[in-house]
mmCIF file of C-alpha atoms in Angstrom:
data_model
loop_
_atom_site.group_PDB
_atom_site.id
_atom_site.type_symbol
_atom_site.label_atom_id
_atom_site.label_comp_id
_atom_site.label_asym_id
_atom_site.label_seq_id
_atom_site.Cartn_x
_atom_site.Cartn_y
_atom_site.Cartn_z
ATOM 1 C CA ASN R 85 20.774 -29.280 -26.303
ATOM 2 C CA ALA R 86 20.758 -32.784 -27.079
ATOM 3 C CA GLY R 87 24.083 -34.353 -28.071
ATOM 4 C CA VAL R 88 24.944 -36.253 -31.316
ATOM 5 C CA MET R 89 21.994 -39.053 -31.557
ATOM 6 C CA GLN R 90 22.892 -42.298 -33.075
ATOM 7 C CA ASN R 91 20.135 -45.049 -33.534
ATOM 8 C CA PRO R 92 19.488 -47.861 -33.140
ATOM 9 C CA ARG R 93 22.263 -48.641 -30.620
ATOM 10 C CA HIS R 94 22.180 -52.309 -31.338
ATOM 11 C CA LEU R 95 21.504 -53.888 -34.629
ATOM 12 C CA VAL R 96 21.244 -57.280 -35.473
ATOM 13 C CA ARG R 97 21.189 -58.456 -39.206
ATOM 14 C CA ARG R 98 22.016 -61.744 -40.960
ATOM 15 C CA ARG R 99 24.152 -62.416 -43.701
ATOM 16 C CA GLY R 100 23.056 -60.695 -46.821
ATOM 17 C CA GLN R 101 20.718 -58.053 -45.288
ATOM 18 C CA GLU R 102 20.817 -54.339 -45.424
ATOM 19 C CA ALA R 103 22.248 -52.172 -42.266
ATOM 20 C CA ARG R 104 21.155 -48.764 -42.152
ATOM 21 C CA LEU R 105 22.615 -46.551 -39.372
ATOM 22 C CA ARG R 106 21.121 -43.115 -38.455
ATOM 23 C CA CYS R 107 23.370 -40.242 -36.805
ATOM 24 C CA SER R 108 21.701 -36.486 -36.251
ATOM 25 C CA PRO R 109 24.556 -34.255 -35.354
ATOM 26 C CA MET R 110 24.451 -31.614 -32.754
ATOM 27 C CA LYS R 111 22.129 -28.780 -33.207
ATOM 28 C CA GLY R 112 24.357 -26.232 -35.302
ATOM 29 C CA HIS R 113 27.006 -28.665 -36.527
ATOM 30 C CA SER R 114 26.726 -29.300 -40.376
ATOM 31 C CA HIS R 115 29.901 -31.477 -40.306
ATOM 32 C CA VAL R 116 29.438 -35.255 -39.951
ATOM 33 C CA TYR R 117 32.195 -37.960 -39.588
ATOM 34 C CA TRP R 118 31.696 -41.914 -39.321
ATOM 35 C CA TYR R 119 34.166 -44.127 -37.865
ATOM 36 C CA ARG R 120 34.254 -47.962 -37.399
ATOM 37 C CA GLN R 121 35.553 -49.550 -34.057
ATOM 38 C CA LEU R 122 36.534 -53.126 -34.604
ATOM 39 C CA PRO R 123 36.730 -55.261 -31.419
ATOM 40 C CA GLU R 124 40.392 -54.653 -29.583
ATOM 41 C CA GLU R 125 40.958 -52.061 -32.197
ATOM 42 C CA GLY R 126 41.009 -48.310 -32.327
ATOM 43 C CA LEU R 127 38.591 -46.268 -34.386
ATOM 44 C CA LYS R 128 39.147 -45.960 -38.259
ATOM 45 C CA PHE R 129 37.721 -43.315 -40.133
ATOM 46 C CA MET R 130 35.289 -44.065 -42.694
ATOM 47 C CA VAL R 131 33.700 -41.032 -44.398
ATOM 48 C CA TYR R 132 33.499 -37.222 -43.777
ATOM 49 C CA LEU R 133 30.273 -35.356 -45.035
ATOM 50 C CA GLN R 134 28.644 -32.001 -44.926
ATOM 51 C CA LYS R 135 24.899 -31.369 -45.841
ATOM 52 C CA GLU R 136 24.562 -33.069 -49.302
ATOM 53 C CA ASN R 137 28.038 -33.546 -50.048
ATOM 54 C CA ILE R 138 30.610 -36.347 -49.388
ATOM 55 C CA ILE R 139 34.006 -34.492 -48.579
ATOM 56 C CA ASP R 140 36.238 -37.410 -47.853
ATOM 57 C CA GLU R 141 35.313 -41.077 -48.234
ATOM 58 C CA SER R 142 38.777 -42.427 -48.296
ATOM 59 C CA GLY R 143 38.161 -44.973 -45.452
ATOM 60 C CA MET R 144 35.092 -46.399 -46.910
ATOM 61 C CA PRO R 145 35.193 -49.741 -48.286
ATOM 62 C CA LYS R 146 34.927 -49.807 -52.051
ATOM 63 C CA GLU R 147 31.763 -51.973 -52.163
ATOM 64 C CA ARG R 148 28.336 -52.304 -50.213
ATOM 65 C CA PHE R 149 28.976 -49.241 -48.125
ATOM 66 C CA SER R 150 27.404 -45.747 -48.920
ATOM 67 C CA ALA R 151 26.591 -42.787 -46.712
ATOM 68 C CA GLU R 152 24.652 -39.528 -47.209
ATOM 69 C CA PHE R 153 23.822 -36.629 -45.300
ATOM 70 C CA PRO R 154 20.601 -35.390 -47.154
ATOM 71 C CA LYS R 155 19.579 -31.710 -46.595
ATOM 72 C CA GLU R 156 16.740 -32.672 -44.370
ATOM 73 C CA GLY R 157 17.006 -35.199 -41.890
ATOM 74 C CA PRO R 158 19.888 -37.443 -40.248
ATOM 75 C CA SER R 159 23.108 -38.803 -41.905
ATOM 76 C CA ILE R 160 22.620 -42.414 -43.097
ATOM 77 C CA LEU R 161 25.534 -45.170 -43.314
ATOM 78 C CA ARG R 162 24.325 -47.871 -45.354
ATOM 79 C CA ILE R 163 25.917 -51.357 -45.713
ATOM 80 C CA GLN R 164 24.226 -53.532 -48.258
ATOM 81 C CA GLN R 165 24.791 -57.655 -48.125
ATOM 82 C CA VAL R 166 26.331 -57.713 -44.641
ATOM 83 C CA VAL R 167 29.090 -60.093 -43.677
ATOM 84 C CA ARG R 168 30.260 -61.314 -40.575
ATOM 85 C CA GLY R 169 33.061 -59.061 -40.885
ATOM 86 C CA ASP R 170 30.981 -56.121 -40.882
ATOM 87 C CA SER R 171 30.202 -56.704 -37.079
ATOM 88 C CA ALA R 172 31.589 -53.730 -35.277
ATOM 89 C CA ALA R 173 30.704 -50.497 -33.276
ATOM 90 C CA TYR R 174 29.973 -47.559 -35.787
ATOM 91 C CA PHE R 175 30.244 -44.151 -34.262
ATOM 92 C CA CYS R 176 29.459 -40.718 -35.734
ATOM 93 C CA ALA R 177 30.703 -37.478 -34.727
ATOM 94 C CA SER R 178 29.632 -34.317 -35.308
ATOM 95 C CA SER R 179 31.648 -30.781 -35.548
ATOM 96 C CA PRO R 180 30.730 -27.187 -36.188
ATOM 97 C CA SER R 181 33.453 -26.748 -38.741
ATOM 98 C CA ASP R 182 35.792 -28.335 -40.982
ATOM 99 C CA ARG R 183 38.335 -29.078 -38.041
ATOM 100 C CA ALA R 184 38.532 -31.209 -35.115
ATOM 101 C CA TYR R 185 37.728 -28.518 -32.614
ATOM 102 C CA GLY R 186 34.305 -29.335 -31.097
ATOM 103 C CA TYR R 187 34.050 -32.986 -32.173
ATOM 104 C CA THR R 188 31.546 -34.433 -30.270
ATOM 105 C CA PHE R 189 30.691 -38.417 -30.603
ATOM 106 C CA GLY R 190 27.524 -40.105 -30.494
ATOM 107 C CA SER R 191 27.144 -43.428 -28.717
ATOM 108 C CA GLY R 192 27.431 -45.532 -31.647
ATOM 109 C CA THR R 193 25.385 -48.401 -33.152
ATOM 110 C CA ARG R 194 26.690 -52.080 -32.413
ATOM 111 C CA LEU R 195 26.160 -53.880 -35.407
ATOM 112 C CA THR R 196 26.207 -57.703 -35.243
ATOM 113 C CA VAL R 197 25.902 -59.936 -38.066
ATOM 114 C CA VAL R 198 24.377 -63.507 -37.582
ATOM 115 C CA THR G 50 49.895 -42.480 -44.565
ATOM 116 C CA GLN G 51 49.675 -41.067 -40.973
ATOM 117 C CA LEU G 52 49.775 -43.744 -37.968
ATOM 118 C CA LEU G 53 49.866 -42.979 -34.187
ATOM 119 C CA GLU G 54 51.339 -45.430 -31.920
ATOM 120 C CA GLN G 55 49.689 -45.680 -28.439
ATOM 121 C CA SER G 56 51.291 -47.237 -25.484
ATOM 122 C CA PRO G 57 51.203 -49.218 -23.160
ATOM 123 C CA GLN G 58 48.095 -51.076 -24.770
ATOM 124 C CA PHE G 59 46.899 -52.477 -21.080
ATOM 125 C CA LEU G 60 47.820 -50.918 -17.698
ATOM 126 C CA SER G 61 46.867 -52.250 -14.502
ATOM 127 C CA ILE G 62 47.973 -50.308 -11.317
ATOM 128 C CA GLN G 63 46.908 -49.719 -7.526
ATOM 129 C CA GLU G 64 44.967 -47.206 -6.618
ATOM 130 C CA GLY G 65 47.142 -43.845 -5.755
ATOM 131 C CA GLU G 66 49.800 -44.655 -8.220
ATOM 132 C CA ASN G 67 50.765 -42.657 -10.980
ATOM 133 C CA LEU G 68 51.021 -43.545 -14.630
ATOM 134 C CA THR G 69 51.734 -42.097 -18.027
ATOM 135 C CA VAL G 70 50.644 -43.232 -21.544
ATOM 136 C CA TYR G 71 52.230 -42.321 -24.654
ATOM 137 C CA CYS G 72 51.395 -41.443 -28.384
ATOM 138 C CA ASN G 73 53.968 -41.619 -30.732
ATOM 139 C CA SER G 74 54.263 -40.722 -34.517
ATOM 140 C CA SER G 75 56.711 -40.117 -37.357
ATOM 141 C CA SER G 76 54.216 -37.456 -38.614
ATOM 142 C CA VAL G 77 53.372 -34.005 -37.586
ATOM 143 C CA PHE G 78 49.695 -33.240 -36.556
ATOM 144 C CA SER G 79 48.086 -29.859 -36.851
ATOM 145 C CA SER G 80 46.318 -31.027 -33.329
ATOM 146 C CA LEU G 81 46.084 -33.777 -30.874
ATOM 147 C CA GLN G 82 43.294 -34.961 -29.038
ATOM 148 C CA TRP G 83 42.675 -37.184 -26.119
ATOM 149 C CA TYR G 84 39.342 -39.081 -25.428
ATOM 150 C CA ARG G 85 38.130 -41.422 -22.903
ATOM 151 C CA GLN G 86 35.632 -44.175 -23.948
ATOM 152 C CA GLU G 87 33.623 -46.073 -21.338
ATOM 153 C CA PRO G 88 32.449 -49.713 -22.501
ATOM 154 C CA GLY G 89 29.264 -49.531 -24.575
ATOM 155 C CA GLU G 90 29.590 -45.755 -25.169
ATOM 156 C CA GLY G 91 31.168 -42.982 -27.632
ATOM 157 C CA PRO G 92 34.534 -41.568 -26.882
ATOM 158 C CA VAL G 93 34.499 -38.176 -24.671
ATOM 159 C CA LEU G 94 36.679 -35.522 -25.451
ATOM 160 C CA LEU G 95 39.271 -34.895 -22.596
ATOM 161 C CA VAL G 96 41.550 -32.164 -24.195
ATOM 162 C CA THR G 97 42.695 -30.744 -27.368
ATOM 163 C CA VAL G 98 46.513 -29.597 -27.606
ATOM 164 C CA VAL G 99 47.486 -27.594 -30.892
ATOM 165 C CA THR G 100 50.763 -25.924 -29.911
ATOM 166 C CA GLY G 101 54.028 -27.609 -29.974
ATOM 167 C CA GLY G 102 55.163 -27.955 -26.250
ATOM 168 C CA GLU G 103 51.677 -26.902 -25.234
ATOM 169 C CA VAL G 104 50.808 -28.863 -21.510
ATOM 170 C CA LYS G 105 47.266 -28.617 -20.296
ATOM 171 C CA LYS G 106 46.034 -29.875 -16.962
ATOM 172 C CA LEU G 107 42.702 -31.180 -16.208
ATOM 173 C CA LYS G 108 42.720 -31.710 -12.300
ATOM 174 C CA ARG G 109 44.900 -35.003 -11.814
ATOM 175 C CA LEU G 110 45.375 -35.535 -15.480
ATOM 176 C CA THR G 111 48.391 -33.893 -17.399
ATOM 177 C CA PHE G 112 48.365 -33.788 -21.023
ATOM 178 C CA GLN G 113 51.776 -32.833 -23.301
ATOM 179 C CA PHE G 114 52.042 -31.879 -26.868
ATOM 180 C CA GLY G 115 55.620 -32.521 -28.304
ATOM 181 C CA ASP G 116 57.776 -29.559 -29.548
ATOM 182 C CA ALA G 117 57.687 -31.170 -33.036
ATOM 183 C CA ARG G 118 53.643 -31.783 -32.724
ATOM 184 C CA LYS G 119 54.664 -35.599 -33.404
ATOM 185 C CA ASP G 120 54.089 -36.995 -29.956
ATOM 186 C CA SER G 121 52.079 -36.382 -26.791
ATOM 187 C CA SER G 122 51.780 -37.930 -23.405
ATOM 188 C CA LEU G 123 49.082 -38.183 -20.794
ATOM 189 C CA HIS G 124 49.911 -38.413 -17.287
ATOM 190 C CA ILE G 125 47.611 -39.490 -14.302
ATOM 191 C CA THR G 126 48.580 -38.650 -10.735
ATOM 192 C CA ALA G 127 47.380 -40.601 -7.859
ATOM 193 C CA ALA G 128 44.980 -42.740 -9.841
ATOM 194 C CA GLN G 129 41.732 -43.790 -8.688
ATOM 195 C CA PRO G 130 39.362 -46.811 -9.709
ATOM 196 C CA GLY G 131 36.989 -43.994 -11.138
ATOM 197 C CA ASP G 132 40.132 -43.575 -13.872
ATOM 198 C CA THR G 133 39.532 -46.912 -15.131
ATOM 199 C CA GLY G 134 38.532 -47.033 -18.961
ATOM 200 C CA LEU G 135 40.119 -46.839 -22.194
ATOM 201 C CA TYR G 136 42.148 -43.918 -23.386
ATOM 202 C CA LEU G 137 42.479 -42.797 -26.725
ATOM 203 C CA CYS G 138 44.524 -40.408 -28.590
ATOM 204 C CA ALA G 139 43.668 -38.977 -31.895
ATOM 205 C CA GLY G 140 45.541 -36.422 -34.265
ATOM 206 C CA GLU G 141 44.262 -34.408 -36.912
ATOM 207 C CA GLY G 142 45.652 -35.591 -39.976
ATOM 208 C CA SER G 143 47.482 -33.357 -42.891
ATOM 209 C CA SER G 144 44.082 -33.064 -44.900
ATOM 210 C CA ASN G 145 42.831 -30.429 -42.201
ATOM 211 C CA THR G 146 39.592 -31.836 -42.668
ATOM 212 C CA GLY G 147 38.762 -32.749 -39.369
ATOM 213 C CA LYS G 148 39.393 -36.266 -39.953
ATOM 214 C CA LEU G 149 41.002 -38.043 -37.045
ATOM 215 C CA ILE G 150 43.530 -40.581 -36.810
ATOM 216 C CA PHE G 151 43.268 -42.577 -33.594
ATOM 217 C CA GLY G 152 45.708 -44.747 -31.721
ATOM 218 C CA GLN G 153 44.919 -48.144 -30.710
ATOM 219 C CA GLY G 154 43.876 -47.176 -27.226
ATOM 220 C CA THR G 155 45.160 -48.033 -23.678
ATOM 221 C CA THR G 156 43.006 -50.177 -21.432
ATOM 222 C CA LEU G 157 43.586 -48.873 -17.850
ATOM 223 C CA GLN G 158 42.571 -50.668 -14.991
ATOM 224 C CA VAL G 159 43.040 -49.355 -11.230
ATOM 225 C CA LYS G 160 42.535 -51.459 -8.656
ATOM 226 C CA PRO G 161 41.177 -49.966 -5.062
#
């Protein structure tokens, strides 16, 4: 029973490029959450998705960031025209319900913008 | 805006000592979770507390949820070097959508 799978583990992008981060939830989990962890800071909520729906995107920057969770395939967090300030660890968590019980985090994607 | 203040931010102790980490807020949370995170990895859930006044024990770790569900503490007895890591508290927000609000974390170092 695989856990939450995130890839890539490490991603290096030049300023202005696009970053695509993928998250496959645990089997049977249909609720996906994305968090960002800046150096020396705690995790900050970005977006909550269910299959084909964005439920809460209150933590997403208004520009350049988007997320999706299609009917088939992994959830994708997309960052367009990356800037140095986007460098962070991005974590995905999945849950079997819309509550915080049973939350499982992936190992994260470490994005470095050079 | 719901916030969680976690203290202390850093703690360095000798093996065998006891310690307590605190997580405080002015807001009520429907549940509160404690995680441990190793460098380069994602947070791993230690415990979820739901009821005000609830106490849960996990070997040498004791977790308590405040009566008003606004604060929590993590107490470690006889700390060991293997307890070294980043400890995070996280509260489930008022939206009841599973969105978690995290404290800033406590970096614990236990020296042999």
